[in-house]
Coordinates of C-alpha atoms in Angstrom, one line a residue:
Chain A
M1 CA -34.1 -18.0 3.6
P2 CA -37.2 -18.3 5.7
A3 CA -40.5 -16.9 4.5
L4 CA -40.9 -13.4 5.9
P5 CA -44.2 -12.2 6.9
V6 CA -44.8 -8.7 5.7
R7 CA -46.5 -6.0 7.6
F8 CA -49.2 -5.5 5.1
P9 CA -52.3 -3.9 6.3
S10 CA -54.7 -5.0 3.6
F11 CA -53.9 -8.6 4.1
P12 CA -53.9 -9.4 7.8
A13 CA -51.6 -12.2 9.0
I14 CA -53.0 -15.4 7.5
G15 CA -51.8 -18.9 6.8
A16 CA -50.0 -20.0 3.7
P17 CA -52.9 -21.1 1.6
R18 CA -54.6 -17.8 1.9
V19 CA -51.4 -16.1 0.7
V20 CA -51.4 -18.2 -2.3
A21 CA -55.0 -17.3 -2.8
A22 CA -54.1 -13.7 -2.4
L23 CA -51.5 -14.0 -5.2
A24 CA -54.0 -15.6 -7.5
I25 CA -56.6 -13.0 -6.8
G26 CA -54.0 -10.3 -7.2
A27 CA -53.3 -11.3 -10.7
T28 CA -56.9 -10.7 -11.7
L29 CA -58.5 -8.3 -9.2
L30 CA -55.8 -5.9 -8.3
L31 CA -55.6 -4.6 -11.8
G32 CA -59.2 -3.5 -11.8
G33 CA -61.7 -4.2 -14.5
A34 CA -59.6 -3.3 -17.4
R35 CA -58.0 -6.1 -19.2
P36 CA -54.3 -6.0 -18.1
A37 CA -52.4 -6.8 -21.3
A38 CA -49.0 -6.0 -19.7
A39 CA -49.7 -8.5 -17.0
Q40 CA -49.6 -11.4 -19.4
E41 CA -46.1 -10.5 -20.6
R42 CA -44.7 -10.4 -17.2
P43 CA -42.0 -13.1 -16.5
S44 CA -43.1 -15.8 -14.1
G45 CA -41.7 -15.4 -10.6
V46 CA -42.8 -11.8 -10.5
S47 CA -45.1 -11.1 -7.7
L48 CA -48.0 -8.7 -8.3
T49 CA -48.7 -8.0 -4.7
L50 CA -46.5 -6.3 -2.3
E51 CA -46.5 -9.5 -0.3
Y52 CA -43.0 -10.8 -0.6
Q53 CA -42.6 -14.4 -1.3
P54 CA -39.2 -16.1 -1.4
G55 CA -38.4 -16.9 -5.0
R56 CA -40.7 -14.2 -6.3
R57 CA -39.7 -10.7 -7.2
V58 CA -42.0 -7.9 -6.4
A59 CA -42.9 -5.6 -9.3
I60 CA -41.9 -2.1 -8.3
M61 CA -41.8 1.3 -10.0
V62 CA -39.7 4.3 -8.9
L63 CA -41.4 7.4 -10.1
P64 CA -39.2 10.3 -11.5
I65 CA -37.8 12.6 -8.7
R66 CA -37.7 16.4 -9.3
G67 CA -34.6 18.4 -8.6
A68 CA -31.0 18.3 -9.8
A69 CA -30.1 15.0 -8.0
G70 CA -33.4 13.4 -8.8
D71 CA -32.3 11.4 -11.7
S72 CA -29.2 10.1 -9.9
I73 CA -31.3 9.1 -7.0
K74 CA -33.9 7.2 -9.1
T75 CA -31.2 5.4 -11.0
I76 CA -29.5 4.3 -7.9
L77 CA -32.6 3.2 -6.2
E78 CA -33.8 1.1 -9.2
R79 CA -30.4 -0.5 -9.6
D80 CA -30.3 -1.3 -5.9
L81 CA -33.7 -2.9 -5.9
D82 CA -32.8 -4.9 -9.0
F83 CA -29.5 -6.1 -7.4
S84 CA -31.4 -7.2 -4.3
D85 CA -32.9 -10.0 -6.5
R86 CA -36.2 -9.4 -4.6
F87 CA -37.8 -6.8 -7.0
Q88 CA -38.6 -6.6 -10.6
H89 CA -38.1 -3.2 -12.0
V90 CA -41.1 -1.6 -13.8
P91 CA -40.5 1.4 -16.0
A92 CA -41.9 4.6 -14.5
I93 CA -44.9 6.4 -15.9
T94 CA -45.1 10.2 -15.7
A95 CA -45.1 11.3 -12.1
P96 CA -48.0 13.2 -10.7
P97 CA -47.0 16.3 -8.6
F98 CA -45.9 15.2 -5.3
G99 CA -48.7 15.3 -2.7
Q100 CA -51.4 14.7 -5.3
P101 CA -53.1 11.3 -5.3
L102 CA -51.4 8.7 -7.4
N103 CA -53.5 7.1 -10.2
Y104 CA -53.3 3.6 -8.8
A105 CA -55.3 2.2 -11.8
L106 CA -52.7 3.5 -14.1
V107 CA -49.7 2.2 -12.3
A108 CA -51.5 -1.1 -11.9
R109 CA -51.9 -1.3 -15.6
A110 CA -48.2 -0.7 -16.0
G111 CA -47.7 -3.8 -13.8
A112 CA -46.5 -2.3 -10.6
A113 CA -47.4 -3.8 -7.3
G114 CA -45.5 -1.1 -5.4
V115 CA -44.6 2.5 -6.3
V116 CA -41.8 4.5 -4.8
Q117 CA -42.4 8.2 -4.8
A118 CA -39.8 10.6 -3.4
E119 CA -39.3 14.3 -3.1
L120 CA -36.2 16.3 -2.2
L121 CA -37.1 18.5 0.8
Q122 CA -35.7 22.1 1.5
S123 CA -33.6 20.6 4.2
G124 CA -31.8 18.4 1.8
W125 CA -33.6 15.3 3.2
L126 CA -35.5 13.0 0.9
R127 CA -39.1 12.2 1.6
V128 CA -40.0 8.8 0.5
L129 CA -43.5 7.2 0.1
L130 CA -44.1 3.5 -0.7
H131 CA -47.5 3.0 -2.3
D132 CA -49.4 -0.2 -2.1
V133 CA -51.0 -0.3 -5.5
A134 CA -53.5 -3.0 -4.7
G135 CA -54.5 -1.3 -1.4
K136 CA -54.6 2.0 -3.2
K137 CA -52.8 3.8 -0.4
V138 CA -49.5 4.8 1.1
L139 CA -48.0 1.9 2.9
Q140 CA -45.0 3.4 4.4
Q141 CA -43.5 6.9 4.6
S142 CA -40.3 8.3 5.9
D143 CA -37.8 11.2 5.6
F144 CA -34.1 10.2 5.0
P145 CA -31.0 12.4 5.6
L146 CA -28.8 12.9 2.6
P147 CA -25.4 14.7 2.6
T148 CA -25.6 18.0 0.7
A149 CA -22.7 17.2 -1.5
V150 CA -24.3 15.0 -4.3
N151 CA -22.5 12.0 -5.6
T152 CA -19.9 11.9 -2.8
D153 CA -19.3 8.5 -1.1
G154 CA -21.5 9.4 1.9
W155 CA -24.3 10.7 -0.4
R156 CA -24.4 7.4 -2.4
L157 CA -24.3 5.5 0.8
G158 CA -27.3 7.5 2.0
V159 CA -29.2 6.7 -1.2
H160 CA -28.3 3.0 -0.8
A161 CA -29.6 3.1 2.7
I162 CA -33.0 4.3 1.4
A163 CA -33.1 1.3 -1.0
D164 CA -32.4 -1.0 1.9
Q165 CA -35.2 0.5 3.9
L166 CA -37.7 0.1 0.9
E167 CA -36.6 -3.5 0.8
E168 CA -37.3 -4.0 4.5
W169 CA -40.8 -2.3 4.2
V170 CA -41.7 -4.8 1.5
T171 CA -39.9 -8.0 2.5
G172 CA -39.3 -7.5 6.2
Q173 CA -35.6 -7.7 5.7
K174 CA -33.1 -5.0 5.2
G175 CA -31.3 -4.9 1.9
I176 CA -27.4 -4.9 1.3
A177 CA -27.1 -1.9 -0.8
A178 CA -25.5 0.2 1.9
T179 CA -22.4 -2.0 2.0
R180 CA -19.0 -2.2 0.4
I181 CA -16.7 -4.9 -0.8
A182 CA -13.0 -4.8 0.0
F183 CA -10.8 -6.6 -2.4
V184 CA -7.2 -6.8 -3.8
R185 CA -6.0 -5.1 -7.0
D186 CA -2.5 -4.4 -8.0
G187 CA -1.1 -5.5 -4.6
R188 CA -3.3 -2.9 -2.8
V189 CA -6.5 -3.2 -0.8
W190 CA -9.4 -1.5 -2.6
V191 CA -13.0 -0.8 -1.6
V192 CA -16.0 -0.6 -3.9
D193 CA -19.7 0.1 -3.3
S194 CA -22.1 -2.7 -3.5
D195 CA -23.4 -1.5 -6.9
G196 CA -19.9 -1.4 -8.4
A197 CA -19.4 2.3 -8.2
N198 CA -16.6 4.2 -6.4
A199 CA -13.8 1.7 -6.6
R200 CA -10.8 3.2 -4.9
A201 CA -7.5 2.0 -3.3
V202 CA -7.4 2.3 0.5
T203 CA -4.0 1.0 1.6
P204 CA -0.5 1.7 0.1
R205 CA -0.2 -2.1 -0.4
G206 CA -1.6 -5.4 0.9
M207 CA -4.0 -8.2 0.4
S208 CA -6.7 -10.4 2.1
P209 CA -8.7 -7.7 3.8
S210 CA -11.1 -8.5 6.5
W211 CA -13.8 -6.1 7.9
H212 CA -14.2 -4.9 11.4
P213 CA -17.9 -5.2 12.3
S214 CA -18.0 -1.4 12.7
G215 CA -17.3 -1.1 9.0
R216 CA -14.5 1.4 9.9
Y217 CA -11.4 -0.7 10.0
L218 CA -9.9 -3.5 7.7
V219 CA -7.2 -5.8 8.8
Y220 CA -5.0 -6.9 5.9
H221 CA -1.8 -8.7 5.0
V222 CA 1.4 -7.1 3.8
L223 CA 4.1 -9.0 2.0
E224 CA 7.6 -7.9 2.9
D225 CA 10.8 -9.5 1.5
D226 CA 11.6 -11.3 4.7
R227 CA 8.2 -11.5 6.5
H228 CA 4.5 -11.1 6.1
R229 CA 2.7 -9.0 8.6
L230 CA -0.7 -7.9 9.5
A231 CA -1.8 -4.3 9.5
V232 CA -5.0 -2.3 10.2
T233 CA -6.3 0.6 8.2
D234 CA -8.8 3.1 9.6
L235 CA -11.0 4.0 6.6
V236 CA -12.1 7.2 8.3
T237 CA -8.7 8.7 8.8
G238 CA -6.7 6.7 6.2
S239 CA -4.1 5.7 8.9
Q240 CA -2.3 2.4 8.9
R241 CA -0.9 0.5 12.0
S242 CA 1.0 -2.8 12.3
L243 CA -0.8 -5.6 14.0
T244 CA 2.0 -8.3 13.8
N245 CA 5.6 -7.7 12.6
Q246 CA 8.0 -10.6 13.2
G247 CA 11.0 -11.4 11.1
G248 CA 10.8 -14.8 9.3
S249 CA 7.1 -15.1 10.3
L250 CA 4.5 -15.3 7.4
D251 CA 1.3 -14.1 8.8
N252 CA -1.7 -13.9 6.5
S253 CA -5.3 -14.6 5.9
P254 CA -6.7 -12.5 8.9
A255 CA -10.4 -12.6 10.0
I256 CA -11.9 -10.3 12.5
S257 CA -14.3 -11.9 14.9
P258 CA -17.9 -10.8 14.8
D259 CA -17.6 -8.9 18.1
G260 CA -14.5 -7.1 16.7
R261 CA -12.3 -8.1 19.6
S262 CA -10.1 -10.8 18.1
V263 CA -8.3 -11.6 14.9
V264 CA -7.6 -15.1 13.7
F265 CA -4.9 -15.6 11.2
S266 CA -2.5 -18.1 9.7
R267 CA 1.2 -18.1 10.5
S268 CA 4.2 -20.1 9.4
V269 CA 7.6 -19.5 11.2
E270 CA 11.0 -20.9 10.2
A271 CA 11.3 -23.1 13.3
T272 CA 8.4 -25.3 12.2
A273 CA 9.2 -25.9 8.6
G274 CA 6.4 -26.7 6.3
Q275 CA 3.7 -26.0 8.9
T276 CA 1.1 -23.2 8.8
D277 CA -0.9 -22.8 12.0
L278 CA -3.9 -20.7 13.1
F279 CA -3.3 -18.1 15.7
V280 CA -5.6 -15.6 17.6
M281 CA -4.8 -12.2 18.9
P282 CA -6.6 -9.1 20.1
F283 CA -7.7 -6.6 17.5
Q284 CA -6.1 -3.9 19.5
G285 CA -2.8 -5.7 19.4
G286 CA -1.1 -8.0 21.9
A287 CA 0.0 -11.6 22.5
T288 CA -0.7 -14.2 19.8
T289 CA -2.0 -17.6 20.8
R290 CA -1.7 -20.7 18.6
I291 CA -4.9 -22.6 18.3
S292 CA -4.3 -25.3 15.7
V293 CA -2.0 -28.2 16.5
A294 CA -1.7 -30.2 13.3
R295 CA 2.0 -31.1 13.0
G296 CA 3.4 -30.4 9.5
S297 CA 0.1 -29.5 7.9
I298 CA -1.2 -26.3 6.4
N299 CA -4.1 -24.7 8.3
T300 CA -5.3 -21.4 6.8
A301 CA -8.2 -19.3 5.5
P302 CA -10.1 -19.1 8.8
S303 CA -13.7 -17.7 8.9
W304 CA -15.8 -17.1 12.1
S305 CA -19.2 -18.5 12.8
P306 CA -21.7 -15.6 13.2
D307 CA -21.8 -16.2 17.0
G308 CA -18.0 -16.0 17.2
R309 CA -17.8 -19.3 19.0
R310 CA -16.5 -21.4 16.2
I311 CA -14.3 -21.1 13.1
T312 CA -14.1 -22.9 9.8
F313 CA -10.8 -23.2 8.0
S314 CA -8.9 -25.3 5.4
S315 CA -6.4 -27.9 6.3
D316 CA -4.4 -30.6 4.5
R317 CA -3.8 -32.6 7.7
S318 CA -5.4 -35.6 6.0
G319 CA -3.2 -35.4 3.0
R320 CA -5.8 -33.5 1.0
N321 CA -7.1 -30.0 1.4
E322 CA -10.4 -30.1 3.2
I323 CA -12.7 -27.8 5.2
Y324 CA -12.8 -28.2 9.0
I325 CA -14.7 -26.6 11.9
S326 CA -13.4 -26.1 15.4
D327 CA -14.3 -24.2 18.4
A328 CA -12.8 -20.6 18.6
D329 CA -10.0 -21.9 20.8
G330 CA -9.0 -24.7 18.3
T331 CA -10.5 -27.6 20.1
N332 CA -13.2 -30.0 18.9
V333 CA -12.0 -30.2 15.3
S334 CA -14.3 -31.9 12.9
L335 CA -14.1 -32.5 9.2
L336 CA -16.9 -30.6 7.3
T337 CA -16.3 -31.6 3.7
A338 CA -16.2 -35.4 3.4
D339 CA -13.9 -36.6 0.7
A340 CA -16.7 -37.7 -1.6
F341 CA -15.7 -36.8 -5.1
G342 CA -12.7 -39.2 -5.3
E343 CA -10.2 -36.9 -6.8
R344 CA -7.8 -34.2 -5.7
N345 CA -10.3 -31.5 -5.0
L346 CA -8.3 -29.0 -3.0
R347 CA -11.3 -27.7 -1.1
A348 CA -10.4 -24.2 0.2
D349 CA -11.6 -20.7 1.1
P350 CA -14.4 -21.4 3.5
S351 CA -16.8 -18.6 4.4
W352 CA -19.5 -19.0 7.1
S353 CA -22.8 -17.6 6.2
P354 CA -24.1 -14.7 8.5
D355 CA -27.3 -16.8 9.2
G356 CA -25.1 -19.6 10.4
R357 CA -26.6 -22.2 8.1
L358 CA -24.1 -22.6 5.4
V359 CA -20.4 -22.5 4.6
A360 CA -19.4 -21.5 1.1
Y361 CA -16.1 -22.7 -0.3
S362 CA -14.3 -23.4 -3.4
S363 CA -13.4 -26.8 -4.8
E364 CA -12.1 -28.4 -8.0
V365 CA -15.0 -29.7 -9.9
G366 CA -14.0 -31.6 -13.1
G367 CA -10.7 -29.9 -13.0
R368 CA -11.9 -26.4 -12.5
R369 CA -12.3 -24.5 -9.3
Q370 CA -15.9 -23.6 -8.5
I371 CA -17.9 -22.1 -5.7
L372 CA -20.1 -24.5 -3.5
T373 CA -22.1 -24.2 -0.4
I374 CA -22.6 -26.9 2.2
N375 CA -25.5 -27.0 4.6
L376 CA -24.2 -27.5 8.2
R377 CA -27.3 -29.4 9.2
D378 CA -27.6 -32.1 6.6
R379 CA -24.2 -31.6 4.8
S380 CA -26.0 -31.2 1.5
V381 CA -23.8 -29.5 -1.1
S382 CA -25.0 -27.0 -3.8
Q383 CA -22.9 -25.7 -6.7
V384 CA -23.1 -22.0 -7.2
T385 CA -20.9 -21.4 -10.2
S386 CA -19.9 -23.4 -13.3
D387 CA -18.5 -20.8 -15.6
G388 CA -14.8 -20.0 -15.6
R389 CA -12.5 -20.5 -12.6
N390 CA -14.0 -19.2 -9.4
D391 CA -12.7 -19.0 -5.9
T392 CA -12.7 -17.1 -2.6
P393 CA -16.4 -16.7 -1.9
A394 CA -17.5 -14.2 0.8
W395 CA -21.1 -13.7 2.1
A396 CA -23.1 -10.6 2.0
P397 CA -24.8 -9.6 5.3
D398 CA -28.1 -11.0 4.0
G399 CA -26.7 -14.5 3.9
R400 CA -28.1 -14.8 0.4
H401 CA -25.5 -13.2 -1.9
L402 CA -22.0 -14.1 -2.5
V403 CA -19.1 -12.2 -3.9
F404 CA -16.3 -14.3 -5.4
T405 CA -13.4 -14.0 -7.9
S406 CA -14.2 -15.4 -11.4
T407 CA -12.3 -15.6 -14.6
R408 CA -15.5 -16.1 -16.7
G409 CA -15.0 -12.6 -18.3
G410 CA -11.4 -13.3 -19.4
T411 CA -9.6 -11.7 -16.5
E412 CA -10.0 -12.2 -12.7
Q413 CA -12.9 -10.0 -11.6
L414 CA -15.3 -9.9 -8.7
W415 CA -18.9 -11.2 -9.4
V416 CA -21.9 -11.4 -7.1
A417 CA -24.2 -14.4 -7.2
D418 CA -27.7 -14.7 -5.7
T419 CA -27.6 -18.2 -4.1
E420 CA -31.4 -18.4 -4.4
T421 CA -32.0 -17.6 -8.0
G422 CA -28.5 -18.2 -9.4
R423 CA -28.6 -14.7 -10.9
T424 CA -25.1 -13.3 -11.3
R425 CA -23.6 -9.9 -12.0
Q426 CA -20.2 -8.5 -12.5
L427 CA -19.0 -6.2 -9.7
T428 CA -15.6 -4.9 -10.8
R429 CA -14.0 -4.0 -14.2
G430 CA -10.6 -2.9 -15.3
A431 CA -7.5 -4.3 -13.7
G432 CA -7.8 -7.7 -12.1
A433 CA -9.6 -8.0 -8.7
R434 CA -9.7 -10.8 -6.2
L435 CA -9.8 -11.8 -2.5
A436 CA -13.1 -10.0 -1.8
E437 CA -14.7 -9.5 1.7
W438 CA -18.2 -8.1 2.1
S439 CA -18.6 -5.4 4.7
P440 CA -21.3 -5.4 7.3
R441 CA -24.2 -2.9 6.7
L442 CA -22.7 0.6 7.0
S443 CA -24.3 3.4 8.9
V444 CA -24.9 6.6 7.1
T445 CA -23.3 9.8 8.6
P446 CA -25.0 12.8 7.0
Chain B
M1 CA 21.5 -4.1 -1.7
P2 CA 18.3 -6.5 -1.5
R3 CA 16.9 -4.2 -4.2
L4 CA 19.8 -4.8 -6.5
S5 CA 19.9 -8.5 -6.0
R6 CA 16.2 -8.7 -6.7
V7 CA 16.8 -7.0 -10.0
A8 CA 19.7 -9.6 -10.6
V9 CA 17.2 -12.4 -9.9
L10 CA 14.8 -11.1 -12.4
L11 CA 17.3 -10.5 -15.1
L12 CA 18.6 -14.0 -14.6
A13 CA 15.1 -15.5 -14.4
V14 CA 14.1 -14.2 -17.8
P15 CA 16.7 -16.1 -19.9
L16 CA 16.5 -19.2 -17.7
A17 CA 12.7 -19.2 -18.1
L18 CA 13.0 -19.0 -21.8
G19 CA 15.4 -21.9 -21.7
A20 CA 12.9 -23.8 -19.8
C21 CA 10.5 -23.5 -22.7
K22 CA 12.6 -25.7 -24.8
K23 CA 13.7 -28.2 -22.2
K24 CA 14.3 -28.5 -18.5
P25 CA 16.8 -25.9 -17.3
V26 CA 20.3 -27.2 -17.4
A27 CA 22.2 -26.8 -14.2
V28 CA 25.1 -24.3 -14.7
E29 CA 28.4 -26.0 -13.7
P30 CA 31.0 -23.6 -12.3
E31 CA 33.9 -24.4 -14.5
P32 CA 35.7 -27.0 -12.5
Q33 CA 39.2 -26.6 -13.9
L34 CA 39.3 -22.8 -13.1
P35 CA 41.2 -22.8 -9.8
A36 CA 43.6 -25.6 -11.1
Q37 CA 45.4 -24.1 -14.0
P38 CA 45.8 -20.7 -15.5
V39 CA 43.6 -20.2 -18.6
T40 CA 46.4 -18.8 -20.9
P41 CA 50.0 -19.5 -20.3
P42 CA 51.8 -16.2 -20.4
Q43 CA 53.5 -15.4 -23.7
Q44 CA 57.2 -14.7 -24.0
P45 CA 57.6 -10.9 -23.5
V46 CA 54.8 -10.5 -21.0
D47 CA 53.2 -7.3 -20.5
D48 CA 52.6 -7.4 -16.8
E49 CA 49.6 -5.1 -17.1
A50 CA 48.0 -7.4 -19.6
A51 CA 48.5 -10.4 -17.5
R52 CA 47.1 -8.7 -14.5
R53 CA 44.0 -7.7 -16.5
A54 CA 43.5 -11.3 -17.9
E55 CA 43.8 -12.6 -14.3
E56 CA 41.2 -10.1 -13.2
E57 CA 38.9 -11.0 -16.0
R58 CA 39.3 -14.7 -15.2
M59 CA 38.4 -14.0 -11.6
R60 CA 35.5 -11.8 -12.6
R61 CA 34.1 -14.6 -14.7
A62 CA 34.5 -17.2 -12.0
I63 CA 32.7 -14.9 -9.4
E64 CA 30.0 -14.4 -12.0
M65 CA 29.6 -18.1 -12.5
A66 CA 29.4 -18.6 -8.7
R67 CA 26.8 -15.8 -8.4
S68 CA 24.7 -17.2 -11.3
A69 CA 24.8 -20.7 -9.7
L70 CA 23.7 -19.1 -6.4
L71 CA 20.8 -17.3 -8.0
Q72 CA 19.6 -20.1 -10.5
V73 CA 15.9 -20.8 -10.0
I74 CA 14.7 -24.3 -9.2
Y75 CA 11.3 -25.7 -10.3
Y76 CA 8.6 -27.8 -8.7
D77 CA 5.7 -30.0 -9.9
Y78 CA 2.0 -29.1 -9.5
D79 CA 0.9 -29.0 -5.8
S80 CA 4.2 -30.4 -4.7
D81 CA 7.1 -29.3 -2.6
E82 CA 9.3 -32.2 -3.5
L83 CA 12.7 -31.5 -5.0
R84 CA 13.0 -32.8 -8.6
S85 CA 16.4 -34.2 -9.8
D86 CA 17.0 -31.0 -11.7
A87 CA 16.4 -28.9 -8.7
R88 CA 18.8 -31.1 -6.6
A89 CA 21.5 -30.7 -9.2
T90 CA 21.0 -27.0 -9.1
L91 CA 21.1 -27.1 -5.3
D92 CA 24.4 -28.9 -5.4
D93 CA 26.0 -26.1 -7.3
K94 CA 24.7 -23.7 -4.7
L95 CA 26.1 -25.9 -2.0
R96 CA 29.6 -25.5 -3.5
V97 CA 29.3 -21.7 -3.5
L98 CA 27.9 -21.6 0.0
N99 CA 30.8 -23.8 1.2
A100 CA 33.4 -21.5 -0.4
N101 CA 31.8 -18.4 1.1
P102 CA 31.1 -19.0 4.9
S103 CA 29.9 -15.4 5.4
L104 CA 27.3 -15.8 2.6
R105 CA 23.7 -15.7 3.7
I106 CA 20.7 -16.3 1.3
R107 CA 17.0 -16.2 1.2
I108 CA 14.9 -18.8 -0.5
E109 CA 11.5 -17.6 -1.9
G110 CA 8.8 -20.2 -2.7
H111 CA 6.4 -19.3 -5.5
C112 CA 3.4 -21.1 -6.9
D113 CA 1.3 -21.1 -10.0
E114 CA -2.1 -19.3 -10.1
R115 CA -4.0 -22.5 -9.5
G116 CA -4.9 -23.6 -6.0
T117 CA -6.0 -20.8 -3.8
D118 CA -4.3 -17.7 -2.6
Q119 CA -3.9 -18.7 1.1
Y120 CA -3.0 -22.3 0.4
N121 CA -0.4 -21.1 -2.2
L122 CA 1.3 -18.9 0.4
A123 CA 1.7 -21.9 2.7
L124 CA 2.8 -24.2 -0.2
G125 CA 5.4 -21.7 -1.3
R126 CA 6.8 -21.7 2.3
R127 CA 7.0 -25.5 2.1
R128 CA 8.8 -25.3 -1.2
A129 CA 11.4 -22.9 0.2
D130 CA 11.7 -25.0 3.4
Q131 CA 12.4 -28.2 1.3
A132 CA 15.2 -26.5 -0.5
K133 CA 16.6 -25.2 2.7
R134 CA 16.5 -28.6 4.3
Y135 CA 18.5 -30.0 1.3
L136 CA 21.2 -27.5 1.9
T137 CA 21.3 -27.8 5.8
D138 CA 21.3 -31.6 5.6
R139 CA 24.6 -31.2 3.6
G140 CA 26.3 -29.1 6.2
I141 CA 25.1 -25.5 5.7
D142 CA 24.3 -23.8 8.9
A143 CA 20.5 -23.2 9.2
S144 CA 21.1 -19.6 10.3
R145 CA 22.6 -18.7 6.9
I146 CA 19.3 -19.5 5.0
E147 CA 16.0 -17.6 5.4
T148 CA 12.8 -18.8 3.7
T149 CA 9.8 -17.1 2.7
S150 CA 6.8 -17.4 0.2
F151 CA 5.1 -15.2 -2.2
G152 CA 2.5 -17.7 -3.1
R153 CA 1.1 -16.8 -6.5
E154 CA 1.6 -13.1 -5.9
R155 CA 4.8 -12.6 -7.9
P156 CA 4.6 -14.8 -11.0
A157 CA 7.7 -15.1 -13.2
V158 CA 5.6 -15.2 -16.4
T159 CA 1.9 -14.4 -17.0
G160 CA -0.3 -16.8 -18.7
S161 CA -2.9 -19.5 -17.9
N162 CA -1.3 -22.6 -19.5
E163 CA 0.9 -25.4 -18.4
E164 CA 4.1 -23.7 -19.7
A165 CA 3.4 -20.6 -17.6
W166 CA 2.4 -22.6 -14.6
A167 CA 5.6 -24.7 -14.8
Q168 CA 7.8 -21.6 -14.8
N169 CA 5.9 -20.1 -11.9
R170 CA 6.2 -23.1 -9.6
R171 CA 9.6 -22.2 -8.4
G172 CA 12.2 -21.3 -5.8
E173 CA 14.1 -18.1 -6.1
F174 CA 17.3 -17.3 -4.3
Q175 CA 18.5 -14.0 -3.0
I176 CA 21.8 -12.9 -1.4
V177 CA 21.0 -11.4 2.0
A178 CA 24.7 -10.9 3.1
G179 CA 28.2 -11.6 1.9
G180 CA 27.5 -11.2 -1.8
T181 CA 30.0 -8.4 -2.5
E182 CA 33.2 -10.4 -1.7
L183 CA 32.1 -13.6 -3.3
R184 CA 34.7 -16.2 -3.9
A185 CA 34.5 -18.8 -6.7
P186 CA 34.4 -22.5 -5.3

């Protein structure tokens, strides 16, 4: 993740050494003359200035919010900021009446570099202020629409969007709270909010969901007795339509292109026994085109590059399952994962990161399936998981977090890992969950 | 009809699977002498009705044997679609039933254990089913009589994350698609 300059008025754009200096000064000066006892207990890696640094977490406080829904909003915002892995939550002090000056010295002593202050307006909108504690002023302010019906899906999404805006104000990059994760449970496609709330089934049956870039549709795979077909669900109307439906054809593992126009998927037909090929077809339906040409091999699990010009997929054409990259029309195939570990690794499940830099995948490591990432520039490999059996990674839109299936808790559940810090959290609970795909950032409809 | 045969497959799969715990599943031989000689030579003062019933019972059993041979599950090794010798013996039994019933059509479903990955397992299951199909078509069964499909790891026979469970889940199941009602014993 590149360092993101922050629009921070009290520190004009300066070179890196100055930023470090600012941090050092921050630890002593920002907290005023009083000896900051709390500051010494703070874990390392927590930034005391609002200047965001990769690898550091900005200490932030969300003040209590008046009104019936205030507690819920505060709780959701705090959790979202925590899950972003870019903020360190600081317990709130008693809030001053909205509109009255904040006691910056007091919140500084509590260890906060930033303070979020919010008030529910008569209109139902939420007015949000972000205080820069060191600068002793309001850094940003905005009013956000919220649906009137509290705790509905749309209302929660609205609160998540506020957390994402706060994150952008501080780090320069929008958060991923206002997103959802589609997954498979009990033979149906489900959707859950990014914070683990609101898990619900969205199709009568099916698996392997893939998000449309609009966030409105999912393409998924339906197992019938004599065929597997692809279908589309409209999350707004709840309707389902068939995309492919051909007797004897096993169509699965769909992935919608970043422009939303095409679907790449894997298909095996009886005429070419033992072979599974990649096909492309329009999202609106129509003719299918075969794009992989490896005789007798299995080619599956395709994932698009963010520019939609290439795909990564798994293939056993060499005799072992490895990850390959090709152009979107199937030409220019190259092996991505070199066979370096000397055993039957069965590398699979590639997922291309939204910033285009990495491909996440799963591989046997010492007899157990784990999540790894490979850097496309230098082919360097990093291992993301080591606990339990882990597979089918999928990137969040921030290109930093991964959702995947893990057995570390005893049953198959979805977990989220921050690839920068290694911090991990459990996303789903209850009946087994797998085959997750992260949605794009979702727009709020008040 | 497909529903019914699915239930039949499951009912059959359970005792077979349990048998597999002890040792490899033993191929069920359809009683070879059945068509050759009557089971019980009729006693002196024969009750026609009793004889007819005995004959019916004998036929019924022969057909049940044929059906169970047809539905018997075959098993595979890890990450392999090769037919083991026990699977070949089981397929030979099916071959006899298929030859005796030209209108019979079946579907072979490939299944995998939970290891490997979901997408790969779907493709591997198809390969397993295709291998079994090829074994039968190489021995004279018309390809149009056999469909293949795969359920990957989606429909395990038994639950569990150990070698015993995995071994029972790496399998080919057989369903009767058509011609199952007037089955003839080989």
